[in-house]
Amino acid sequence: MMISYLVPVVLLLMLLAASIRILPEYKRGVVFFLGRFQAVKGPGLIIVIPAIQKMQVVDLRVITMDVPEQDVISQDNVTVKVNAVLYFRVVDPEKAIIQVEHFVNATSQLAQTTLRSVLGKHDLDEMLSERDKLNDDIQEIIDASAEGWGIKVANVEIKHVDLDESMIRAIARQAEAERERRAKVIHAEGELQASKKLVEAANIMSENSAALQLRYLQTMSDMSNKNASTIVVPLPIDLMEAFREMRTGKGGGTPPASGDSA
């Protein structure tokens, strides 16, 4: 008699145990009643009737996905290997379960095709120097496409852009040539500035003979500090000025006018 009551109690307890679900804060349960969508439940204690209701659990935390390495041909016909990392999360569990079969796999395939498509429209220099802009473009495209699946793409980061050895050597030669060009331009600009300063100094010295005398003495002082056997005979500046005036007066004089014969 006791066994007849014990069997239903055990079956009831087993049914109750199979019906109880406990979901943590970061998960939600999409419940179907006889195959039709009923509600999104959780977190906490949830009762699911076996054989009548079915629940699929969705994680709402950010998922970090490594996008596999892709062969990309840039706009300037350079073949590179690029991989990236994708950060996304589910914001609508109902769409993530109903609208797409496997939302993680679908997002991964979408990220791979978008990565090849976007990078193929840019040159190699843009891939290497404008990664932030490319990351934003890829993120916007994936986010717009995955919005119908209840997925929000938080960020996309390009990790590596791998080149073959020949292309690396070509880039190194280009960088070396660019550095040489900059060095020549800087040297030419220095020569131009120095010539302007020399012209200004010459104009100042020409206005005051004492400045030229001081510069002359400074030059002799610099020469005397060096350990050399050169003998320097100083020549006064006034004497040089006298020679210059005599030469100017001799060359600049006007010949006497021829008078009439008496």
Short mmCIF file of C-alpha atoms in Angstrom, two decimals:
data_model
loop_
_atom_site.label_atom_id
_atom_site.label_comp_id
_atom_site.label_asym_id
_atom_site.label_seq_id
_atom_site.Cartn_x
_atom_site.Cartn_y
_atom_site.Cartn_z
CA MET A 1 0.00 0.00 0.00
CA MET A 2 2.90 2.33 0.81
CA ILE A 3 4.55 1.60 -2.50
CA SER A 4 1.45 2.68 -4.42
CA TYR A 5 1.72 6.17 -2.88
CA LEU A 6 5.51 6.33 -3.12
CA VAL A 7 5.71 5.89 -6.91
CA PRO A 8 3.57 8.95 -7.78
CA VAL A 9 5.46 11.07 -5.27
CA VAL A 10 8.79 10.06 -6.77
CA LEU A 11 7.54 10.77 -10.28
CA LEU A 12 6.24 14.16 -9.15
CA LEU A 13 9.57 15.03 -7.56
CA MET A 14 11.43 13.96 -10.70
CA LEU A 15 9.13 16.07 -12.86
CA LEU A 16 9.60 19.04 -10.56
CA ALA A 17 13.38 18.65 -10.60
CA ALA A 18 13.38 18.48 -14.40
CA SER A 19 11.20 21.60 -14.57
CA ILE A 20 13.35 23.86 -12.41
CA ARG A 21 15.94 26.06 -14.13
CA ILE A 22 18.14 28.65 -12.45
CA LEU A 23 19.74 31.29 -14.67
CA PRO A 24 22.49 33.67 -13.49
CA GLU A 25 22.31 37.43 -14.00
CA TYR A 26 24.20 37.39 -17.31
CA LYS A 27 21.97 34.79 -19.02
CA ARG A 28 18.46 34.77 -20.44
CA GLY A 29 16.19 31.92 -21.47
CA VAL A 30 14.13 31.96 -24.67
CA VAL A 31 11.08 29.79 -23.90
CA PHE A 32 9.00 28.04 -26.59
CA PHE A 33 5.55 26.63 -25.82
CA LEU A 34 4.63 23.75 -28.16
CA GLY A 35 7.16 25.08 -30.69
CA ARG A 36 5.95 28.68 -30.60
CA PHE A 37 7.85 31.54 -28.99
CA GLN A 38 6.41 32.36 -25.60
CA ALA A 39 8.72 34.72 -23.70
CA VAL A 40 12.26 35.65 -22.67
CA LYS A 41 12.74 34.73 -19.03
CA GLY A 42 15.42 35.17 -16.44
CA PRO A 43 17.50 35.65 -14.47
CA GLY A 44 16.59 33.61 -11.41
CA LEU A 45 14.28 30.64 -10.92
CA ILE A 46 12.34 29.48 -13.99
CA ILE A 47 9.84 26.65 -14.33
CA VAL A 48 9.87 24.83 -17.68
CA ILE A 49 7.36 22.05 -18.20
CA PRO A 50 9.08 19.09 -19.89
CA ALA A 51 7.75 17.92 -23.29
CA ILE A 52 5.58 21.03 -23.52
CA GLN A 53 8.02 23.88 -23.08
CA LYS A 54 11.57 24.17 -24.31
CA MET A 55 14.14 26.78 -23.31
CA GLN A 56 17.34 27.89 -25.03
CA VAL A 57 19.83 29.83 -22.92
CA VAL A 58 21.62 32.90 -24.32
CA ASP A 59 24.69 34.52 -22.74
CA LEU A 60 24.51 38.34 -22.68
CA ARG A 61 28.18 38.95 -21.88
CA VAL A 62 30.61 40.40 -24.41
CA ILE A 63 32.04 37.69 -26.63
CA THR A 64 35.65 38.01 -27.81
CA MET A 65 36.08 36.41 -31.22
CA ASP A 66 39.37 35.97 -33.04
CA VAL A 67 38.79 36.54 -36.76
CA PRO A 68 40.95 34.02 -38.69
CA GLU A 69 43.79 35.26 -40.90
CA GLN A 70 42.51 36.47 -44.26
CA ASP A 71 44.34 36.88 -47.58
CA VAL A 72 43.63 40.42 -48.78
CA ILE A 73 44.64 42.10 -52.05
CA SER A 74 44.93 45.83 -51.49
CA GLN A 75 43.86 48.49 -53.96
CA ASP A 76 47.49 48.88 -55.13
CA ASN A 77 47.70 45.09 -55.81
CA VAL A 78 49.71 44.07 -52.76
CA THR A 79 48.88 40.72 -51.13
CA VAL A 80 48.81 40.80 -47.33
CA LYS A 81 47.58 38.53 -44.55
CA VAL A 82 45.35 40.27 -42.00
CA ASN A 83 43.66 39.03 -38.84
CA ALA A 84 41.53 40.89 -36.31
CA VAL A 85 39.60 40.54 -33.07
CA LEU A 86 35.86 41.20 -32.74
CA TYR A 87 33.93 42.18 -29.60
CA PHE A 88 30.15 41.74 -29.65
CA ARG A 89 27.24 40.80 -27.40
CA VAL A 90 23.58 39.76 -27.66
CA VAL A 91 21.12 42.57 -26.91
CA ASP A 92 17.94 40.81 -28.10
CA PRO A 93 17.87 37.08 -27.18
CA GLU A 94 14.64 36.51 -29.12
CA LYS A 95 16.18 37.62 -32.44
CA ALA A 96 19.47 35.85 -31.72
CA ILE A 97 17.64 32.51 -31.43
CA ILE A 98 14.82 32.90 -33.97
CA GLN A 99 16.34 35.01 -36.76
CA VAL A 100 19.62 33.09 -37.21
CA GLU A 101 20.56 29.46 -36.64
CA HIS A 102 23.96 29.94 -34.94
CA PHE A 103 24.55 33.60 -34.25
CA VAL A 104 28.20 33.13 -33.18
CA ASN A 105 29.13 31.30 -36.39
CA ALA A 106 27.11 33.77 -38.48
CA THR A 107 28.87 36.73 -36.90
CA SER A 108 32.26 35.12 -37.48
CA GLN A 109 31.58 34.58 -41.19
CA LEU A 110 30.24 38.13 -41.52
CA ALA A 111 33.38 39.54 -39.89
CA GLN A 112 35.66 37.60 -42.26
CA THR A 113 33.91 38.73 -45.43
CA THR A 114 33.66 42.33 -44.21
CA LEU A 115 37.35 42.39 -43.31
CA ARG A 116 38.35 41.31 -46.84
CA SER A 117 35.87 43.66 -48.49
CA VAL A 118 36.85 46.80 -46.57
CA LEU A 119 40.62 46.32 -46.65
CA GLY A 120 40.53 45.51 -50.37
CA LYS A 121 39.35 49.08 -51.04
CA HIS A 122 42.41 50.70 -49.44
CA ASP A 123 46.11 50.96 -50.26
CA LEU A 124 48.83 49.28 -48.22
CA ASP A 125 49.94 52.60 -46.73
CA GLU A 126 46.41 53.20 -45.42
CA MET A 127 46.30 49.73 -43.85
CA LEU A 128 49.52 50.45 -41.97
CA SER A 129 48.90 54.07 -40.94
CA GLU A 130 45.10 54.45 -40.65
CA ARG A 131 44.06 51.44 -38.59
CA ASP A 132 41.71 53.42 -36.37
CA LYS A 133 39.69 54.59 -39.37
CA LEU A 134 39.57 51.08 -40.85
CA ASN A 135 38.50 49.62 -37.49
CA ASP A 136 35.61 52.08 -37.32
CA ASP A 137 34.52 51.31 -40.90
CA ILE A 138 34.54 47.55 -40.31
CA GLN A 139 32.70 47.92 -37.00
CA GLU A 140 29.94 50.04 -38.55
CA ILE A 141 29.36 47.60 -41.42
CA ILE A 142 29.24 44.49 -39.19
CA ASP A 143 27.05 46.23 -36.64
CA ALA A 144 24.53 47.32 -39.30
CA SER A 145 24.35 43.80 -40.76
CA ALA A 146 24.10 41.99 -37.40
CA GLU A 147 21.51 44.33 -35.93
CA GLY A 148 18.69 42.16 -37.35
CA TRP A 149 20.10 39.21 -35.39
CA GLY A 150 19.86 41.06 -32.06
CA ILE A 151 23.64 41.51 -31.88
CA LYS A 152 25.57 44.67 -31.03
CA VAL A 153 29.19 44.91 -32.23
CA ALA A 154 31.16 46.87 -29.64
CA ASN A 155 34.56 47.08 -31.32
CA VAL A 156 36.80 45.66 -34.05
CA GLU A 157 40.60 45.76 -33.85
CA ILE A 158 43.01 44.78 -36.64
CA LYS A 159 45.80 42.80 -34.95
CA HIS A 160 48.41 41.99 -37.61
CA VAL A 161 49.15 42.97 -41.20
CA ASP A 162 51.75 40.47 -42.43
CA LEU A 163 53.83 41.16 -45.56
CA ASP A 164 56.24 38.95 -47.46
CA GLU A 165 59.99 39.57 -47.29
CA SER A 166 60.26 41.30 -50.68
CA MET A 167 57.61 43.84 -49.76
CA ILE A 168 59.27 44.49 -46.40
CA ARG A 169 62.57 45.23 -48.15
CA ALA A 170 60.82 47.54 -50.62
CA ILE A 171 59.19 49.47 -47.78
CA ALA A 172 62.56 49.74 -46.03
CA ARG A 173 64.18 51.18 -49.18
CA GLN A 174 61.31 53.63 -49.55
CA ALA A 175 61.69 54.77 -45.94
CA GLU A 176 65.46 55.18 -46.38
CA ALA A 177 64.95 57.29 -49.52
CA GLU A 178 62.41 59.42 -47.68
CA ARG A 179 64.88 60.04 -44.84
CA GLU A 180 67.61 61.03 -47.31
CA ARG A 181 65.22 63.43 -49.03
CA ARG A 182 64.34 65.07 -45.73
CA ALA A 183 68.04 65.36 -44.80
CA LYS A 184 68.81 67.13 -48.09
CA VAL A 185 65.88 69.50 -47.66
CA ILE A 186 66.93 70.34 -44.09
CA HIS A 187 70.53 70.92 -45.23
CA ALA A 188 69.37 73.22 -48.04
CA GLU A 189 67.15 75.17 -45.65
CA GLY A 190 70.11 75.55 -43.28
CA GLU A 191 72.30 76.89 -46.08
CA LEU A 192 69.58 79.38 -47.03
CA GLN A 193 69.21 80.64 -43.48
CA ALA A 194 72.99 80.88 -43.06
CA SER A 195 73.34 82.90 -46.26
CA LYS A 196 70.66 85.34 -45.08
CA LYS A 197 72.45 85.79 -41.75
CA LEU A 198 75.78 86.34 -43.52
CA VAL A 199 74.22 89.04 -45.68
CA GLU A 200 72.82 90.76 -42.58
CA ALA A 201 76.21 90.56 -40.85
CA ALA A 202 77.98 91.99 -43.90
CA ASN A 203 75.54 94.90 -44.04
CA ILE A 204 76.11 95.68 -40.34
CA MET A 205 79.91 95.52 -40.69
CA SER A 206 79.87 97.74 -43.77
CA GLU A 207 78.13 100.47 -41.77
CA ASN A 208 80.74 100.47 -38.97
CA SER A 209 84.44 99.86 -39.58
CA ALA A 210 84.99 99.07 -35.88
CA ALA A 211 82.81 95.97 -36.24
CA LEU A 212 85.01 94.74 -39.09
CA GLN A 213 88.12 95.42 -36.96
CA LEU A 214 86.69 93.41 -34.04
CA ARG A 215 85.84 90.53 -36.35
CA TYR A 216 89.35 90.62 -37.76
CA LEU A 217 90.85 90.45 -34.27
CA GLN A 218 88.51 87.60 -33.31
CA THR A 219 89.63 85.62 -36.34
CA MET A 220 93.29 86.11 -35.40
CA SER A 221 92.51 84.99 -31.84
CA ASP A 222 90.89 81.82 -33.11
CA MET A 223 93.88 81.05 -35.30
CA SER A 224 96.35 81.58 -32.43
CA ASN A 225 94.56 79.04 -30.24
CA LYS A 226 95.34 76.21 -32.66
CA ASN A 227 98.62 74.29 -32.51
CA ALA A 228 99.90 75.23 -35.95
CA SER A 229 103.16 76.54 -37.40
CA THR A 230 101.48 79.21 -39.50
CA ILE A 231 102.93 82.71 -39.11
CA VAL A 232 100.32 85.44 -39.19
CA VAL A 233 101.37 89.03 -39.99
CA PRO A 234 98.60 91.40 -38.89
CA LEU A 235 97.78 94.16 -41.30
CA PRO A 236 95.93 97.23 -40.02
CA ILE A 237 92.47 97.73 -41.40
CA ASP A 238 93.17 101.47 -41.81
CA LEU A 239 96.03 100.71 -44.16
CA MET A 240 93.79 98.50 -46.27
CA GLU A 241 91.20 101.28 -46.37
CA ALA A 242 93.89 103.72 -47.52
CA PHE A 243 94.92 101.38 -50.35
CA ARG A 244 91.30 100.97 -51.35
CA GLU A 245 90.73 104.75 -51.40
CA MET A 246 93.90 105.31 -53.45
CA ARG A 247 92.78 102.69 -55.98
CA THR A 248 89.35 104.21 -56.14
CA GLY A 249 90.72 107.71 -56.58
CA LYS A 250 93.12 106.55 -59.31
CA GLY A 251 90.54 104.72 -61.29
CA GLY A 252 87.74 107.20 -60.70
CA GLY A 253 89.63 110.41 -61.67
CA THR A 254 88.53 112.28 -64.78
CA PRO A 255 91.08 113.13 -67.46
CA PRO A 256 91.91 116.84 -67.91
CA ALA A 257 90.02 118.63 -70.61
CA SER A 258 92.02 119.68 -73.68
CA GLY A 259 92.35 123.47 -73.92
CA ASP A 260 92.53 125.60 -77.06
CA SER A 261 96.04 126.34 -78.35
CA ALA A 262 97.30 129.83 -77.74
#
